[in-house]
Amino acid sequence: MSRNEELFAAAQRHIPGGVNSPVRAFGSVGGTPRFFAKGEGAYVWDADGQRYIDYVGSWGPLILGHCHPQVIEAVEKAARNGMSFGAPTAAEIDLADLLCELLPSIEQVRLVSSGTEATMSAIRLARGYTGRDKLVKFEGCYHGHADSLLVKAGSGLLTFGNPSSAGVPAAVAADTLVLPYNDVAALEALFAEQGAAIAALIVEPVAGNMNLVPASKEFVAAMRKLTQDHGAVLIYDEVMTGFRVGLGCAQGLHGITPDLTCLGKVVGGGMPLAAFGGRADIMAKLAPLGPVYQAGTLSGNPLAVAAGLTTLNLIRQPGFFDALTARTAQLAAGFNAVGKELNTAFTAHSVGGMFGVYMSATAPQSYADVMACDRARFNAFFHAMLGEGVYLAPSAFEAGFVSAAHSDADIAATIAAAKRVLLAL
Ligand SMILES: *Cc1c(COP(=O)(O)O)cnc(C)c1O
């Protein structure tokens, strides 16, 4: 028995499924999850001492790679001054100021501890602000695990083939209206019919929880126009795309000003930190100023703020995103070249530091396209890549992430491994 197998067996004694978040259990791809002992730069080492080039990066946060010395130093320094106060600190102001500077759509921002809290709170705020109940979301988009958002959600829910979750009251789900992604006609029809009842529309502006599917230009423009025309709040869920696809996030790439934005993952630099913010008139409805309640014992935690601030200050340096975008595009181009050379259904696409790998001849545009990809073939590819020392997300429905620590040699080695693996499949 390998150490990974021993640990997985031991973990299942007292942890449901042996994991603290479902996709980690390898349920979709099968086999034994790797228990990680250490990370450094672009690499992780498992409990058996096997090294992998890591394209998960803790599901996106580790844009500087594992254990960036300046981030570690900032966290250590903050820890020596106190782990948590449950009271305001000066560094929170620096982070809020920086977020408002980097994202013009954010006039006021509140820090929370997870992406789920950010989206859940943004939706409550949008409902409180508009006095309406209905929420529009899209098939295959994942916005965390709050009740009203677990309707046709992506990520682990796609992995397990559940369009929804048990335990979500029908009455709650009834207020969530689900539409196909990138379908402008469906969006127009829904707003024409129910526009006056819609509090908010929430979207992953580049969907990364049904593999990677970018929103089309027409779709992006329609979401902004329809919400504006009908007095609904446009919420960009940039928990994954925020500071991952560019310094101005997906809204910068789209040239769109959302009403509210949710941030997570990169913004916390690997620590539990997320945020939601936007128009000052909407944010003024939040307690203690307004009637919409939202709170958190560890919100604005000093260690998390230190990691987030340090990470943002490093990634805002000139040229950072040009280099990351080019490096990620290099990986996607290499994968596409392999697919072409071997004349096999294998394609890739990237946006900033995010990429998708698809077992299909062309990149998917919708949830239906994603579901049509060959999942069994992905699972075989995934395990063979693990054998080659490359750690991809353990599911055909998750985006991949490149960090600033990935070298040309890492990218070349990954492309070469993919070619060997696809030849053997
Ligand atoms: C990861 C993610 C979330 C949930 O964030 P957690 O920190 O896991 O709660 C929400 N929305 C999107 C788009 C995400 O990728």
XYZ file of C-alpha atoms and ligand atoms in Angstrom:
440
model
C 0.000 0.000 0.000
C 1.328 3.434 -0.864
C 1.380 6.180 1.754
C -1.347 7.988 -0.254
C -3.530 4.871 -0.025
C -2.867 4.498 3.718
C -3.765 8.128 4.324
C -6.922 7.926 2.220
C -8.081 4.882 4.192
C -7.278 6.628 7.501
C -8.975 9.848 6.409
C -12.239 8.032 5.697
C -12.560 6.903 9.315
C -13.547 10.328 10.606
C -13.955 12.566 7.555
C -16.906 11.948 5.194
C -15.378 10.566 2.008
C -11.945 11.282 3.445
C -11.968 14.876 2.210
C -13.056 18.342 3.253
C -14.281 19.321 -0.230
C -15.802 16.749 -2.614
C -13.754 16.980 -5.835
C -10.585 16.237 -3.851
C -11.769 12.636 -3.423
C -11.079 11.753 -7.106
C -14.700 10.516 -7.345
C -14.940 11.607 -10.959
C -11.603 10.250 -12.197
C -11.374 7.268 -9.833
C -8.281 6.093 -7.938
C -6.536 7.423 -4.854
C -6.272 11.140 -4.156
C -2.760 12.446 -3.660
C -2.122 13.747 -0.149
C 0.236 16.664 -0.462
C 3.135 17.158 1.891
C 4.848 20.185 0.382
C 4.701 22.758 -2.380
C 7.396 24.992 -3.807
C 7.078 27.212 -6.863
C 5.396 25.241 -9.661
C 5.757 21.891 -7.877
C 3.996 19.818 -5.265
C 5.176 16.641 -3.558
C 2.787 13.942 -2.370
C 2.995 11.744 0.709
C 4.992 9.142 -1.270
C 7.593 11.751 -2.223
C 6.450 11.922 -5.873
C 6.890 15.371 -7.449
C 4.281 16.874 -9.801
C 4.134 20.014 -11.922
C 1.030 21.578 -10.369
C -1.694 23.039 -12.602
C -4.278 23.287 -9.807
C -2.525 25.812 -7.557
C -5.066 25.267 -4.775
C -7.808 25.795 -7.415
C -6.421 29.120 -8.553
C -5.164 31.215 -5.628
C -1.459 30.398 -6.004
C -0.762 32.666 -8.970
C 2.794 33.227 -7.693
C 3.372 29.505 -7.154
C 3.679 27.700 -3.831
C 5.458 29.360 -0.912
C 6.438 32.628 -2.564
C 9.061 33.970 -0.114
C 7.537 37.464 0.166
C 4.032 36.107 0.807
C 5.320 33.699 3.463
C 7.306 36.482 5.108
C 4.269 38.792 5.203
C 2.103 36.095 6.778
C 4.780 35.211 9.361
C 5.188 38.853 10.274
C 1.433 39.362 10.627
C 1.106 36.206 12.759
C 3.652 37.528 15.260
C 1.399 40.547 15.845
C -1.729 38.499 16.468
C -3.713 35.877 14.561
C -7.073 37.611 14.804
C -8.731 40.448 16.685
C -12.332 40.508 15.466
C -11.805 44.271 15.325
C -10.639 46.628 12.574
C -6.955 46.755 11.542
C -5.075 49.267 9.376
C -4.086 46.678 6.732
C -7.751 46.094 5.830
C -7.907 49.713 4.668
C -4.872 49.172 2.420
C -6.486 46.124 0.832
C -9.854 47.857 0.338
C -8.135 50.915 -1.170
C -6.109 48.728 -3.518
C -9.183 46.766 -4.681
C -11.027 50.018 -5.416
C -7.997 51.316 -7.301
C -7.596 48.162 -9.425
C -11.312 47.740 -10.170
C -13.127 50.980 -11.069
C -16.514 49.227 -10.651
C -15.807 48.803 -6.925
C -16.519 51.920 -4.878
C -16.951 50.090 -1.588
C -15.874 46.595 -0.650
C -16.337 44.170 2.231
C -13.944 41.344 3.088
C -15.197 37.849 3.902
C -13.496 34.464 4.271
C -14.681 32.395 1.281
C -16.050 32.796 -2.213
C -19.286 31.194 -1.047
C -19.753 33.935 1.539
C -19.023 36.585 -1.084
C -21.658 35.354 -3.567
C -24.237 34.523 -0.901
C -23.847 37.996 0.625
C -23.871 39.790 -2.739
C -27.164 38.092 -3.609
C -28.758 38.957 -0.273
C -27.600 42.529 -0.792
C -29.027 42.650 -4.335
C -32.343 41.331 -3.019
C -32.366 43.836 -0.183
C -31.495 46.667 -2.531
C -34.107 45.855 -5.192
C -36.812 44.445 -2.949
C -37.130 41.548 -5.419
C -36.526 37.808 -4.970
C -35.689 36.188 -8.319
C -32.125 35.329 -9.227
C -30.825 34.464 -12.707
C -27.882 32.075 -13.068
C -26.508 29.933 -15.879
C -26.177 26.208 -16.374
C -22.733 24.932 -15.438
C -21.749 28.071 -13.513
C -20.701 27.468 -9.913
C -21.040 30.240 -7.376
C -20.246 28.438 -4.146
C -22.531 26.228 -2.077
C -25.222 28.549 -0.736
C -28.726 27.052 -1.140
C -30.057 29.363 -3.832
C -26.946 28.771 -5.978
C -26.942 24.976 -5.965
C -29.238 24.767 -8.949
C -27.654 23.362 -12.107
C -24.279 24.342 -10.715
C -20.857 23.402 -12.035
C -17.637 22.162 -10.386
C -18.153 19.202 -8.021
C -21.860 19.059 -8.862
C -21.039 18.395 -12.518
C -18.375 15.939 -11.443
C -20.994 13.859 -9.696
C -23.623 14.393 -12.327
C -26.012 16.066 -9.864
C -27.698 19.078 -11.370
C -28.530 20.174 -7.853
C -28.135 19.118 -4.244
C -30.318 17.346 -1.705
C -31.241 19.568 1.193
C -32.054 22.634 -0.863
C -35.711 23.557 -0.206
C -37.840 23.592 -3.360
C -39.096 27.030 -2.351
C -35.533 28.384 -2.376
C -34.652 26.736 -5.694
C -37.861 28.126 -7.221
C -36.477 31.653 -6.998
C -33.377 30.661 -9.005
C -33.989 30.903 -12.743
C -31.453 28.907 -14.760
C -30.583 29.679 -18.372
C -28.110 28.214 -20.863
C -24.732 30.015 -20.932
C -23.990 32.166 -23.994
C -27.656 32.095 -25.103
C -28.703 35.716 -25.761
C -32.186 34.851 -27.052
C -33.066 32.898 -23.883
C -31.843 35.794 -21.746
C -33.920 38.335 -23.673
C -37.007 36.152 -23.460
C -36.655 35.698 -19.687
C -36.209 39.416 -18.993
C -39.137 40.273 -21.272
C -41.332 37.928 -19.259
C -40.078 38.304 -15.663
C -37.749 41.333 -15.689
C -39.668 43.244 -13.007
C -39.244 40.383 -10.501
C -35.510 39.825 -11.054
C -33.243 41.057 -8.239
C -29.948 39.973 -9.762
C -28.142 38.116 -12.491
C -24.979 36.309 -11.391
C -22.446 35.016 -13.897
C -18.953 33.608 -14.181
C -17.697 36.006 -16.871
C -15.306 33.313 -18.053
C -16.870 30.064 -16.885
C -14.247 27.962 -15.136
C -16.385 25.438 -13.296
C -17.568 23.578 -16.404
C -14.013 23.292 -17.721
C -13.276 26.667 -19.395
C -15.953 28.406 -21.482
C -15.562 32.146 -22.189
C -18.668 34.332 -22.450
C -19.253 35.638 -25.969
C -19.144 39.380 -26.681
C -22.869 39.438 -27.507
C -23.736 37.574 -24.307
C -21.673 39.972 -22.178
C -23.318 43.028 -23.765
C -26.825 41.547 -23.394
C -26.340 40.791 -19.682
C -25.280 44.397 -19.002
C -28.052 45.947 -21.071
C -30.933 43.765 -19.861
C -30.094 44.093 -16.153
C -29.776 47.860 -16.549
C -33.035 48.188 -18.491
C -34.959 46.119 -15.921
C -33.404 47.510 -12.725
C -31.699 44.221 -11.798
C -28.242 44.026 -10.214
C -25.488 42.582 -12.437
C -23.140 40.481 -10.304
C -19.837 39.414 -11.833
C -18.670 36.368 -9.893
C -14.948 36.862 -10.366
C -13.948 34.536 -7.532
C -11.978 32.512 -10.090
C -11.294 35.083 -12.831
C -10.443 37.974 -10.483
C -6.717 38.820 -10.797
C -6.353 35.560 -12.734
C -7.317 36.535 -16.294
C -5.758 40.021 -15.966
C -5.116 42.797 -13.458
C -8.472 44.362 -14.413
C -10.170 40.935 -14.034
C -12.714 39.665 -16.607
C -14.676 42.934 -16.395
C -11.561 44.716 -17.636
C -11.251 42.333 -20.579
C -14.969 42.751 -21.330
C -15.022 46.533 -20.883
C -18.048 46.073 -18.603
C -18.871 47.794 -15.322
C -20.876 45.335 -13.191
C -22.931 46.599 -10.255
C -21.365 44.134 -7.826
C -18.251 41.963 -8.069
C -17.310 38.887 -6.035
C -13.633 38.111 -5.523
C -11.867 35.153 -3.911
C -9.043 32.734 -4.659
C -6.144 34.972 -5.904
C -7.261 37.931 -3.755
C -6.391 35.913 -0.634
C -2.991 34.767 -1.867
C -3.664 31.218 -0.623
C -5.287 32.235 2.680
C -9.061 32.146 3.411
C -10.073 35.577 2.114
C -12.683 36.765 -0.369
C -14.565 39.997 -0.983
C -17.625 41.527 -2.550
C -18.028 45.116 -3.578
C -19.376 47.536 -6.131
C -21.636 50.564 -6.392
C -21.605 52.712 -3.269
C -25.405 53.158 -3.281
C -25.877 49.382 -3.204
C -23.115 48.738 -0.640
C -24.693 51.394 1.624
C -27.569 48.956 2.214
C -25.208 46.681 4.191
C -25.189 46.613 7.996
C -24.165 48.668 9.934
C -25.203 51.396 7.438
C -28.279 49.693 6.076
C -30.812 46.905 6.662
C -29.029 43.972 4.911
C -27.222 41.862 7.514
C -23.824 40.331 6.844
C -20.973 39.555 9.264
C -17.969 37.307 9.982
C -15.837 36.509 13.049
C -12.699 36.089 10.952
C -13.575 38.585 8.180
C -10.539 40.686 7.266
C -8.282 38.285 9.142
C -4.805 39.870 9.477
C -2.894 36.848 8.099
C -5.209 36.565 5.112
C -5.058 40.300 4.449
C -1.244 40.194 4.584
C -1.141 37.328 2.054
C -3.665 39.038 -0.231
C -2.023 42.470 -0.141
C 1.429 41.060 -0.797
C 0.154 38.929 -3.676
C -1.709 41.840 -5.296
C 1.296 44.134 -4.969
C 3.474 41.546 -6.725
C 1.042 40.792 -9.562
C 0.373 44.459 -10.292
C 4.005 44.951 -11.347
C 4.292 45.937 -15.030
C 4.443 42.978 -17.396
C 3.245 40.370 -14.868
C 0.040 39.485 -16.718
C 1.633 39.748 -20.157
C 4.131 37.089 -19.120
C 1.533 34.873 -17.381
C -0.881 35.132 -20.313
C 1.878 34.273 -22.804
C 3.064 31.318 -20.701
C -0.466 29.926 -20.406
C -1.128 30.460 -24.135
C 2.108 28.582 -24.816
C 0.733 25.569 -22.916
C -2.619 25.706 -24.750
C -0.901 26.095 -28.149
C 1.347 23.128 -27.354
C -1.657 20.960 -26.439
C -3.478 22.033 -29.615
C -0.428 21.198 -31.728
C -0.283 17.721 -30.176
C -4.008 17.169 -30.862
C -3.514 18.214 -34.461
C -0.354 16.191 -35.010
C -1.966 13.044 -33.638
C -5.229 13.880 -35.374
C -7.171 13.246 -32.193
C -10.027 15.006 -30.350
C -7.848 17.006 -27.970
C -7.966 20.802 -27.775
C -7.127 23.547 -25.310
C -7.910 27.226 -24.794
C -6.593 29.853 -22.389
C -7.635 33.239 -21.010
C -4.936 34.985 -18.969
C -3.568 32.462 -16.488
C -6.538 30.055 -16.839
C -6.810 27.210 -19.332
C -9.171 24.441 -20.397
C -8.284 21.041 -21.877
C -11.052 19.329 -23.820
C -11.521 15.836 -25.158
C -13.264 17.260 -28.206
C -12.238 18.491 -31.667
C -13.247 22.100 -30.934
C -13.425 24.212 -27.778
C -16.917 24.077 -26.164
C -19.179 27.169 -26.127
C -21.854 25.905 -23.767
C -22.678 23.491 -20.980
C -24.136 21.077 -23.562
C -20.861 21.157 -25.526
C -18.909 20.469 -22.331
C -21.140 17.530 -21.459
C -20.535 16.077 -24.939
C -16.756 15.772 -24.309
C -15.352 12.266 -23.771
C -15.132 11.988 -19.989
C -13.761 8.434 -19.847
C -10.922 9.502 -22.127
C -10.206 12.509 -19.888
C -10.008 10.223 -16.865
C -7.480 7.958 -18.603
C -5.517 11.046 -19.698
C -5.597 12.458 -16.157
C -4.178 9.293 -14.573
C -1.499 8.851 -17.241
C -0.458 12.509 -16.745
C -0.204 11.868 -12.988
C 2.130 9.006 -13.849
C 4.166 11.497 -15.884
C 4.429 13.823 -12.864
C 1.800 16.347 -13.998
C -1.023 17.240 -11.602
C -4.173 18.439 -13.389
C -7.536 19.056 -11.716
C -9.101 15.635 -10.962
C -12.192 16.285 -13.095
C -13.047 16.981 -16.726
C -15.119 19.959 -15.575
C -12.490 22.167 -13.964
C -10.245 24.832 -15.444
C -6.457 24.647 -15.010
C -4.111 27.322 -13.705
C -0.574 28.361 -14.600
C 1.500 30.344 -12.080
C 4.358 32.788 -12.476
C 6.612 30.016 -11.156
C 5.990 27.723 -14.149
C 9.074 27.827 -16.395
C 9.410 27.267 -20.118
C 10.917 23.893 -19.226
C 7.843 22.977 -17.121
C 5.521 23.886 -19.988
C 7.621 21.963 -22.533
C 7.769 18.916 -20.238
C 3.980 19.019 -19.810
C 3.341 19.182 -23.569
C 5.795 16.328 -24.196
C 4.061 14.254 -21.498
C 0.641 14.916 -23.067
C 1.935 13.688 -26.438
C 3.306 10.444 -24.955
C 0.073 9.900 -23.039
C -2.235 10.527 -26.015
C -0.121 8.265 -28.241
C -0.481 5.470 -25.691
C -4.255 5.941 -25.104
C -14.390 28.789 -6.145
C -15.565 29.565 -6.580
C -16.555 29.978 -5.674
C -16.604 29.512 -4.248
O -15.510 29.935 -3.506
P -15.148 29.141 -2.146
O -14.008 29.949 -1.588
O -14.766 27.762 -2.563
O -16.341 29.175 -1.285
C -17.552 30.818 -6.135
N -17.586 31.222 -7.411
C -16.660 30.839 -8.309
C -16.741 31.327 -9.710
C -15.632 29.984 -7.933
O -14.738 29.570 -8.831
